[in-house]
Coordinates of C-alpha atoms in Angstrom, one line a residue:
Chain A
M1 CA -47.7 -1.5 -12.4
T2 CA -45.2 -4.4 -12.3
R3 CA -42.4 -1.9 -12.3
Y4 CA -44.0 0.0 -9.4
R5 CA -44.4 -3.2 -7.4
L6 CA -40.8 -4.2 -8.0
A7 CA -39.6 -0.8 -6.9
L8 CA -41.7 -1.0 -3.8
T9 CA -40.4 -4.5 -3.0
A10 CA -36.8 -3.4 -3.5
G11 CA -37.4 -0.4 -1.3
F12 CA -38.7 -2.6 1.5
A13 CA -35.7 -5.0 1.1
I14 CA -33.3 -2.1 1.4
A15 CA -35.1 -0.7 4.5
W16 CA -35.1 -4.2 6.0
I17 CA -31.4 -4.7 5.5
G18 CA -30.7 -1.3 6.9
A19 CA -32.7 -2.0 10.0
A20 CA -31.0 -5.3 10.6
A21 CA -27.6 -3.7 11.3
A22 CA -26.4 -4.1 7.7
A23 CA -23.4 -6.3 7.0
P24 CA -20.6 -6.5 6.2
F25 CA -18.1 -4.0 7.6
A26 CA -14.5 -3.1 6.6
Y27 CA -11.9 -2.3 9.2
I28 CA -9.4 0.0 7.5
T29 CA -6.1 0.9 9.2
N30 CA -5.1 4.5 8.7
Q31 CA -1.4 5.0 9.0
A32 CA -1.2 8.8 9.3
S33 CA -4.3 9.3 11.5
H34 CA -3.4 6.3 13.8
D35 CA -6.9 4.9 13.8
V36 CA -9.2 2.4 12.2
S37 CA -12.2 3.4 10.1
V38 CA -15.1 1.0 10.4
I39 CA -17.1 1.2 7.1
D40 CA -20.6 -0.2 6.8
L41 CA -20.4 -1.5 3.2
A42 CA -24.2 -1.6 2.7
Q43 CA -24.7 2.0 3.9
Q44 CA -21.4 3.0 2.3
R45 CA -20.3 5.2 5.2
V46 CA -17.9 5.2 8.2
V47 CA -19.8 4.1 11.3
A48 CA -16.9 4.2 13.8
T49 CA -13.4 5.5 14.1
I50 CA -11.2 3.6 16.6
P51 CA -8.0 5.1 17.8
V52 CA -5.2 2.5 17.9
G53 CA -1.4 2.6 18.2
R54 CA 1.1 4.5 16.0
S55 CA 1.0 4.0 12.2
P56 CA -1.4 1.0 12.0
A57 CA -0.7 -1.1 8.9
G58 CA -1.7 -4.8 9.2
V59 CA -5.2 -5.9 10.1
V60 CA -7.1 -9.1 10.5
V61 CA -10.7 -9.7 11.5
S62 CA -11.3 -13.0 13.3
E63 CA -15.0 -13.6 13.7
Q64 CA -14.2 -16.8 15.5
A65 CA -12.4 -14.8 18.2
G66 CA -14.8 -11.9 18.0
K67 CA -11.9 -9.5 17.6
A68 CA -9.9 -7.5 15.0
F69 CA -6.1 -7.3 15.5
V70 CA -4.1 -4.4 14.2
S71 CA -0.3 -4.1 13.9
N72 CA 1.2 -0.7 14.9
P73 CA 4.8 -0.7 13.6
D74 CA 5.7 2.7 15.1
S75 CA 4.5 1.8 18.6
K76 CA 5.6 -1.8 18.2
T77 CA 2.3 -3.1 19.5
V78 CA -0.8 -5.0 18.3
S79 CA -4.2 -3.4 19.2
V80 CA -7.0 -5.8 20.0
I81 CA -10.5 -4.5 19.0
D82 CA -13.7 -6.1 20.3
L83 CA -16.0 -6.5 17.3
A84 CA -19.2 -6.1 19.3
S85 CA -18.3 -2.9 21.1
R86 CA -15.8 -1.6 18.5
R87 CA -13.3 -0.6 21.2
V88 CA -9.7 -1.5 21.9
I89 CA -9.7 -4.0 24.7
D90 CA -6.0 -4.8 24.9
T91 CA -2.6 -3.8 23.5
I92 CA -0.1 -6.6 22.9
D93 CA 3.7 -6.4 22.6
G94 CA 4.4 -6.5 18.9
G95 CA 8.1 -7.2 18.9
S96 CA 10.4 -4.8 17.1
G97 CA 8.2 -3.9 14.1
P98 CA 5.0 -5.7 13.5
V99 CA 3.7 -5.6 9.9
G100 CA 1.7 -8.5 8.3
I101 CA -0.9 -10.2 10.6
D102 CA -3.2 -13.1 10.2
A103 CA -5.4 -15.2 12.5
A104 CA -5.8 -19.0 12.4
P105 CA -9.3 -19.8 10.9
D106 CA -10.3 -21.5 14.2
G107 CA -9.7 -18.2 16.0
K108 CA -7.2 -19.7 18.5
R109 CA -4.0 -18.0 17.4
L110 CA -2.7 -14.8 15.9
Y111 CA 0.5 -14.7 13.8
V112 CA 2.4 -11.5 13.3
A113 CA 5.4 -10.8 11.1
D114 CA 8.1 -9.0 13.1
W115 CA 10.0 -7.1 10.4
Y116 CA 13.2 -6.1 12.2
A117 CA 13.5 -9.3 14.3
N118 CA 13.1 -11.6 11.2
A119 CA 10.6 -13.6 13.2
L120 CA 7.0 -14.7 13.2
L121 CA 5.3 -14.0 16.5
V122 CA 2.8 -16.6 17.7
I123 CA 0.1 -15.2 20.0
D124 CA -2.8 -16.8 21.8
A125 CA -5.9 -15.0 20.5
A126 CA -7.8 -15.6 23.7
T127 CA -5.3 -14.6 26.4
H128 CA -3.2 -12.3 24.1
R129 CA 0.0 -14.0 25.5
R130 CA 2.9 -14.7 23.3
I131 CA 3.5 -18.4 22.7
A132 CA 6.6 -18.1 20.6
S133 CA 8.8 -16.0 18.3
V134 CA 9.8 -18.3 15.4
P135 CA 12.9 -17.3 13.4
V136 CA 12.0 -16.9 9.7
G137 CA 13.7 -15.2 6.8
I138 CA 14.8 -11.6 6.3
A139 CA 12.2 -8.8 6.5
P140 CA 9.0 -10.8 6.9
A141 CA 5.9 -8.9 5.7
G142 CA 2.7 -10.7 4.7
V143 CA 1.3 -13.7 6.6
A144 CA -1.3 -16.3 5.6
V145 CA -2.6 -19.2 7.7
A146 CA -3.8 -22.4 6.0
P147 CA -7.5 -23.3 6.3
D148 CA -6.7 -26.3 8.5
N149 CA -4.7 -24.1 10.9
A150 CA -1.6 -26.3 10.5
L151 CA 0.8 -24.2 8.4
I152 CA 1.6 -20.5 8.2
Y153 CA 3.1 -18.9 5.1
V154 CA 5.2 -15.7 5.5
A155 CA 6.7 -13.5 2.8
N156 CA 10.4 -13.3 3.7
R157 CA 10.8 -10.2 1.5
D158 CA 14.5 -9.7 1.4
D159 CA 15.2 -13.4 0.8
D160 CA 12.8 -13.3 -2.2
A161 CA 11.2 -16.4 -0.7
I162 CA 8.2 -17.7 1.1
G163 CA 8.7 -19.3 4.5
I164 CA 6.5 -22.1 5.7
V165 CA 6.1 -22.4 9.5
D166 CA 4.6 -25.5 11.1
A167 CA 2.0 -24.5 13.7
G168 CA 2.8 -27.6 15.8
S169 CA 6.6 -27.6 16.0
L170 CA 6.7 -23.8 15.8
R171 CA 9.6 -23.9 13.3
Q172 CA 10.1 -22.7 9.7
V173 CA 10.1 -26.1 8.0
A174 CA 10.5 -25.1 4.4
T175 CA 11.1 -22.2 2.0
V176 CA 9.9 -21.7 -1.6
A177 CA 11.6 -19.2 -4.0
A178 CA 9.3 -16.3 -5.1
G179 CA 10.1 -13.4 -7.4
S180 CA 11.8 -10.1 -6.4
H181 CA 10.6 -8.7 -3.0
P182 CA 7.4 -10.6 -2.1
F183 CA 5.4 -8.4 0.3
A184 CA 1.8 -9.7 0.4
V185 CA 0.7 -13.3 0.3
G186 CA -2.8 -14.8 -0.1
L187 CA -4.2 -18.3 -0.1
T188 CA -7.1 -19.5 -2.3
P189 CA -10.1 -20.3 0.0
D190 CA -9.4 -24.0 -0.3
G191 CA -5.7 -23.5 0.6
S192 CA -4.4 -25.2 -2.5
K193 CA -2.6 -22.3 -4.0
L194 CA -0.5 -19.5 -2.5
F195 CA -0.2 -16.2 -4.3
A196 CA 3.0 -14.2 -3.5
L197 CA 3.1 -10.6 -4.8
N198 CA 6.5 -9.6 -5.9
V199 CA 6.8 -5.8 -5.6
L200 CA 10.0 -5.4 -7.6
S201 CA 9.5 -7.9 -10.4
N202 CA 5.9 -6.8 -10.9
D203 CA 4.5 -10.3 -10.9
V204 CA 2.7 -13.0 -8.8
S205 CA 4.3 -16.3 -7.9
V206 CA 1.7 -19.0 -7.7
I207 CA 2.8 -21.9 -5.4
D208 CA 1.1 -25.3 -5.2
T209 CA 0.9 -25.7 -1.4
R210 CA 0.8 -29.5 -1.6
T211 CA 4.0 -30.0 -3.7
R212 CA 5.5 -26.7 -2.7
Q213 CA 6.5 -26.0 -6.3
R214 CA 5.9 -22.9 -8.3
L215 CA 3.0 -23.4 -10.7
A216 CA 3.2 -20.1 -12.5
T217 CA 4.4 -16.6 -12.6
I218 CA 1.8 -14.1 -13.6
G219 CA 2.8 -10.7 -14.9
V220 CA 0.7 -7.9 -13.4
G221 CA 1.1 -4.1 -13.1
N222 CA 3.8 -2.1 -11.4
S223 CA 4.3 -2.8 -7.7
P224 CA 1.7 -5.4 -6.8
Y225 CA 0.7 -4.8 -3.2
G226 CA -2.5 -6.5 -2.2
V227 CA -4.5 -9.7 -3.1
A228 CA -8.0 -11.0 -2.4
F229 CA -10.0 -13.9 -3.7
S230 CA -13.7 -14.4 -4.4
A231 CA -15.5 -16.7 -2.0
D232 CA -15.7 -19.5 -4.6
G233 CA -12.0 -19.2 -5.2
R234 CA -12.4 -18.6 -9.0
R235 CA -11.0 -15.1 -9.1
A236 CA -8.2 -13.2 -7.6
W237 CA -7.8 -9.4 -7.5
V238 CA -4.4 -7.8 -7.2
T239 CA -3.8 -4.1 -6.5
N240 CA -0.9 -2.6 -8.5
Q241 CA 0.3 0.3 -6.5
H242 CA 2.4 2.3 -9.0
A243 CA 0.3 1.3 -12.0
E244 CA -2.8 2.4 -10.1
T245 CA -4.8 -0.6 -11.4
V246 CA -6.3 -3.8 -10.2
S247 CA -5.5 -7.0 -12.1
V248 CA -8.3 -9.6 -12.2
I249 CA -6.9 -13.1 -12.4
D250 CA -8.7 -16.3 -13.4
V251 CA -7.5 -18.8 -10.8
A252 CA -8.2 -21.9 -13.0
T253 CA -6.0 -20.7 -15.9
L254 CA -3.7 -18.4 -13.8
R255 CA -4.1 -15.6 -16.4
V256 CA -5.0 -12.0 -16.1
V257 CA -8.5 -11.6 -17.6
H258 CA -9.1 -7.9 -16.9
T259 CA -7.2 -4.8 -15.7
V260 CA -9.4 -2.1 -14.1
A261 CA -8.8 1.3 -12.6
G262 CA -7.6 1.0 -9.0
G263 CA -7.5 4.6 -7.7
A264 CA -4.4 6.4 -6.5
Y265 CA -1.9 4.1 -4.8
P266 CA -4.2 1.1 -4.3
E267 CA -3.1 -1.1 -1.4
G268 CA -5.3 -3.4 0.7
I269 CA -8.1 -5.2 -1.1
A270 CA -10.9 -7.5 0.0
V271 CA -14.0 -9.1 -1.5
A272 CA -17.4 -8.8 0.2
G273 CA -20.0 -10.7 -1.9
Q274 CA -20.5 -8.8 -5.1
R275 CA -18.3 -5.9 -4.1
V276 CA -14.5 -5.5 -4.2
V277 CA -13.1 -3.0 -1.6
V278 CA -9.9 -1.3 -2.8
V279 CA -8.0 1.0 -0.4
S280 CA -6.6 4.1 -2.0
W281 CA -3.6 5.2 0.1
M282 CA -2.9 8.4 -1.8
D283 CA -6.5 9.7 -1.8
D284 CA -7.5 8.7 1.7
C285 CA -10.5 6.6 0.7
V286 CA -11.8 3.2 -0.4
H287 CA -13.4 2.4 -3.7
L288 CA -16.1 -0.2 -4.1
L289 CA -16.0 -2.0 -7.4
D290 CA -18.5 -4.4 -8.9
A291 CA -17.1 -7.9 -8.8
D292 CA -18.3 -8.7 -12.3
S293 CA -17.6 -5.6 -14.3
G294 CA -14.9 -4.0 -12.2
K295 CA -16.8 -0.8 -12.4
R296 CA -16.5 1.7 -9.6
L297 CA -19.8 1.9 -7.7
A298 CA -18.9 4.2 -4.8
T299 CA -16.0 6.0 -3.0
I300 CA -16.0 6.3 0.8
D301 CA -13.5 8.6 2.7
T302 CA -11.4 7.1 5.4
G303 CA -8.7 8.4 7.8
R304 CA -5.3 9.5 6.5
N305 CA -3.0 7.2 4.5
P306 CA -5.2 4.1 4.7
R307 CA -3.4 0.7 4.2
G308 CA -5.9 -2.1 5.1
F309 CA -3.1 -4.7 4.8
G310 CA -4.9 -8.0 5.5
H311 CA -8.3 -9.6 5.9
F312 CA -10.3 -6.5 6.9
I313 CA -13.9 -7.6 6.2
S314 CA -16.2 -8.5 9.1
A315 CA -19.7 -9.8 9.0
Q316 CA -20.6 -8.0 12.2
Chain B
M1 CA 32.8 8.7 15.1
R2 CA 31.8 5.2 16.2
V3 CA 28.1 6.2 16.1
S4 CA 28.3 7.5 12.5
L5 CA 30.2 4.4 11.4
M6 CA 27.5 2.2 13.0
A7 CA 24.8 4.3 11.2
V8 CA 26.6 3.7 7.9
L9 CA 26.8 0.0 8.5
L10 CA 23.2 -0.2 9.4
L11 CA 22.2 1.6 6.3
A12 CA 24.4 -0.6 4.2
T13 CA 22.6 -3.7 5.5
T14 CA 19.2 -2.5 4.3
V15 CA 18.5 -2.3 0.6
A16 CA 16.9 0.9 -0.7
W17 CA 13.4 -0.8 -0.7
A18 CA 12.2 -1.3 2.8
H19 CA 8.7 -1.2 4.3
G20 CA 9.5 -1.4 8.0
P21 CA 9.1 2.3 8.5
T22 CA 5.9 4.1 7.5
R23 CA 5.4 5.5 4.0
Q24 CA 4.9 9.2 3.9
K25 CA 3.2 11.4 1.3
V26 CA 3.2 15.0 0.2
T27 CA 0.8 16.7 -2.2
E28 CA 1.3 20.3 -3.3
T29 CA -0.8 22.2 -5.8
V30 CA -0.6 25.6 -7.4
N31 CA -3.1 27.6 -9.5
I32 CA -1.6 29.3 -12.4
K33 CA -3.1 32.0 -14.6
A34 CA -2.0 30.4 -17.9
A35 CA -3.6 27.8 -20.2
P36 CA -2.9 24.1 -19.4
E37 CA -1.1 23.8 -22.8
A38 CA 1.3 26.6 -21.8
V39 CA 2.0 25.2 -18.4
W40 CA 2.5 21.6 -19.7
A41 CA 4.9 23.0 -22.4
K42 CA 7.1 24.4 -19.6
I43 CA 7.4 21.1 -17.6
K44 CA 6.8 18.4 -20.1
D45 CA 10.4 17.8 -21.0
Y46 CA 11.5 15.2 -18.4
G47 CA 15.1 16.0 -19.4
A48 CA 15.0 19.7 -18.7
M49 CA 13.9 20.3 -15.1
Q50 CA 16.3 23.2 -14.8
D51 CA 13.9 25.1 -17.1
W52 CA 11.5 25.6 -14.2
H53 CA 12.9 24.4 -10.9
P54 CA 15.4 26.8 -9.3
A55 CA 17.2 24.2 -7.3
I56 CA 18.3 22.3 -10.4
D57 CA 21.5 23.2 -12.3
K58 CA 21.5 20.6 -15.0
T59 CA 19.4 17.6 -16.2
V60 CA 20.6 14.8 -18.4
A61 CA 18.0 12.2 -19.6
D62 CA 19.2 9.2 -21.6
K63 CA 15.9 8.4 -23.5
G64 CA 14.0 11.7 -23.4
N65 CA 10.4 11.3 -22.5
A66 CA 10.3 7.5 -23.1
V67 CA 9.3 5.2 -20.3
G68 CA 12.4 3.9 -18.6
S69 CA 14.4 7.1 -19.4
T70 CA 16.9 7.7 -16.6
R71 CA 17.7 11.3 -15.7
T72 CA 20.4 12.7 -13.5
L73 CA 19.6 16.0 -11.8
T74 CA 22.6 18.1 -10.7
L75 CA 21.6 20.2 -7.8
K76 CA 22.8 23.8 -7.4
G77 CA 23.5 23.1 -3.7
G78 CA 25.7 20.1 -4.8
G79 CA 25.0 16.5 -5.3
N80 CA 23.1 14.4 -7.9
V81 CA 19.7 12.8 -7.9
V82 CA 19.0 9.9 -10.3
E83 CA 15.4 9.1 -11.4
E84 CA 13.6 6.8 -13.8
L85 CA 10.5 7.6 -15.8
E86 CA 7.7 5.2 -15.0
S87 CA 4.8 6.5 -17.1
Y88 CA 4.2 9.5 -19.4
S89 CA 1.0 10.9 -21.0
D90 CA 0.9 13.9 -23.2
A91 CA -2.9 13.6 -23.5
E92 CA -3.4 13.6 -19.7
R93 CA -0.5 16.1 -19.2
K94 CA 1.2 14.0 -16.5
F95 CA 4.2 11.8 -15.8
S96 CA 5.4 9.6 -13.0
Y97 CA 8.9 8.7 -12.0
R98 CA 10.8 7.1 -9.2
M99 CA 14.2 7.9 -7.6
K100 CA 17.0 5.4 -8.1
D101 CA 19.5 7.5 -6.1
P102 CA 18.2 10.2 -3.8
G103 CA 21.6 11.9 -3.4
P104 CA 21.4 14.4 -0.6
V105 CA 17.6 14.2 -0.3
P106 CA 16.8 12.4 3.0
V107 CA 14.3 9.9 1.5
T108 CA 14.1 6.2 0.3
N109 CA 12.0 4.6 -2.3
Y110 CA 10.6 7.9 -3.6
S111 CA 8.0 8.0 -6.4
S112 CA 6.2 11.0 -7.8
T113 CA 3.6 12.2 -10.2
I114 CA 3.3 15.7 -11.6
S115 CA 0.2 16.7 -13.6
V116 CA -1.4 19.8 -15.2
K117 CA -5.2 20.1 -15.2
P118 CA -7.6 22.8 -16.4
G119 CA -8.3 25.4 -13.6
E120 CA -10.8 28.2 -13.3
G121 CA -11.1 30.9 -15.9
G122 CA -8.9 29.2 -18.5
G123 CA -6.1 28.7 -16.0
S124 CA -4.4 25.6 -14.7
V125 CA -3.9 23.6 -11.6
V126 CA -0.5 21.8 -11.2
E127 CA -0.4 19.0 -8.8
W128 CA 2.9 17.4 -7.6
R129 CA 2.6 14.5 -5.3
G130 CA 5.1 12.1 -3.9
A131 CA 5.2 8.9 -1.8
F132 CA 8.4 7.9 0.0
Y133 CA 10.0 6.6 3.1
R134 CA 12.5 8.4 5.4
K135 CA 16.2 7.9 4.8
F136 CA 16.8 5.8 7.9
M137 CA 15.3 2.4 7.3
N138 CA 15.8 0.9 10.8
N139 CA 14.1 1.7 14.1
D140 CA 14.8 4.9 16.0
P141 CA 16.1 7.3 13.3
P142 CA 18.4 10.3 14.0
P143 CA 16.4 13.5 13.6
E144 CA 17.9 14.5 10.3
Q145 CA 16.8 11.2 8.8
N146 CA 13.4 10.7 10.3
D147 CA 9.8 11.0 8.9
E148 CA 9.6 14.7 9.6
A149 CA 12.9 15.5 7.9
A150 CA 11.8 13.6 4.8
V151 CA 8.4 15.3 4.6
K152 CA 10.0 18.7 5.2
A153 CA 12.6 18.2 2.4
I154 CA 10.0 17.1 -0.2
T155 CA 7.5 19.8 0.7
G156 CA 10.3 22.4 0.3
I157 CA 11.3 21.0 -3.1
Y158 CA 7.7 21.0 -4.3
Q159 CA 6.9 24.5 -3.0
L160 CA 10.0 26.0 -4.4
G161 CA 9.4 24.5 -7.8
L162 CA 5.7 25.2 -8.1
G163 CA 6.2 28.8 -6.8
N164 CA 8.8 29.4 -9.5
L165 CA 6.7 27.8 -12.2
K166 CA 3.9 30.1 -11.3
S167 CA 6.1 33.2 -11.5
L168 CA 7.6 32.1 -14.8
L169 CA 4.2 31.6 -16.4
E170 CA 2.4 34.6 -15.0
K171 CA 5.3 37.0 -15.8
K172 CA 4.3 39.5 -18.4

């Protein structure tokens, strides 16, 4: 009887969540089909496919701005998607080769790594006008904006260093040494630590953002490519592209506590509550993992060659 | 002449590990009427690719099937390709490797996995997949070094090898 009532209650709860336009959603860039798959993570299915520019790679959802921004390296543009209508509402000049992309948490600015120009593009997220092109290091890839909007971290991959750009002066004001070929970067939710993923040295450089010193170097699997943090900042997940695993890192001790299966060529990664979303580039899908056990709960097909390089989760 | 010199200079300034262009992938599979053990036996020696791939003249591997083993493939058409073994599993019948020097193959940062799985009726399915970038790592590549040229070359290598592997194993 009790079990029946429980099941009934659970059934109602699921139906209610479904009716209330279940959240959250994942906006996954598909580099070979030149579109974005919008995945309803509660219903575990693609609810929209949005054509964008050529070979979309980077993505950031800014709920403050009500938009998602997608970098298209092969058309050298940035597509602007309206989250409410799920349509492209504008296309912005992306310099010579836009890759990594992040938005300021206040939703006012967009920052784009311009790979071939060795620059960080600063774009007004409301008007879509370029404010500046800030010279940084060689082959800038991943970008992360501090929670207070004041600083931007960029992986200057071919310098083996992280550049720190001041949002006020629009200049690179410091660099911090990383490992070999840092590509993706991620900040803990409180902004106190930066994780730089070194693709060639197979490790993560952890940088104290206050002292700008390296706190630790954490060995992970072959070719680390994507990083995400739990909302409470206690755990980090790192995709290892060639090892086809995900390293689970305890942020307090800066140690790998688990290594779980990541699918074929895992790339972008994000945390949505109890689920971890891992993009599988080789198999054209995303895997949903349980945030506690790392167990695979579901697999959802995407477009071709999905990357999801950036903060791709949206509550709406 | 000036153009080709410029191309060489541009290539020289970019290391063989770039992500500006778009990564490509190719997956080819073949069904073979032979047991997985028999098919695996034919391809499992990382240092003997000439045993099954008709484009290879000679293979020299410095550490056999141990991870980190570097092999040099001498191509029948001329040129050498150098690869390093990244993972190897007899139990799963698969191994992965990455190219250190692509030689005449128009790719950059190539990595690959070949595996044998049980197929229908006691047969096998061989899957060969690769991930790579085109040879030209800057914007606006010449046609012989663009994405299409890279995909075409790798597809050709896979189809030739898998086709020959099938005929070798199905031959009575």
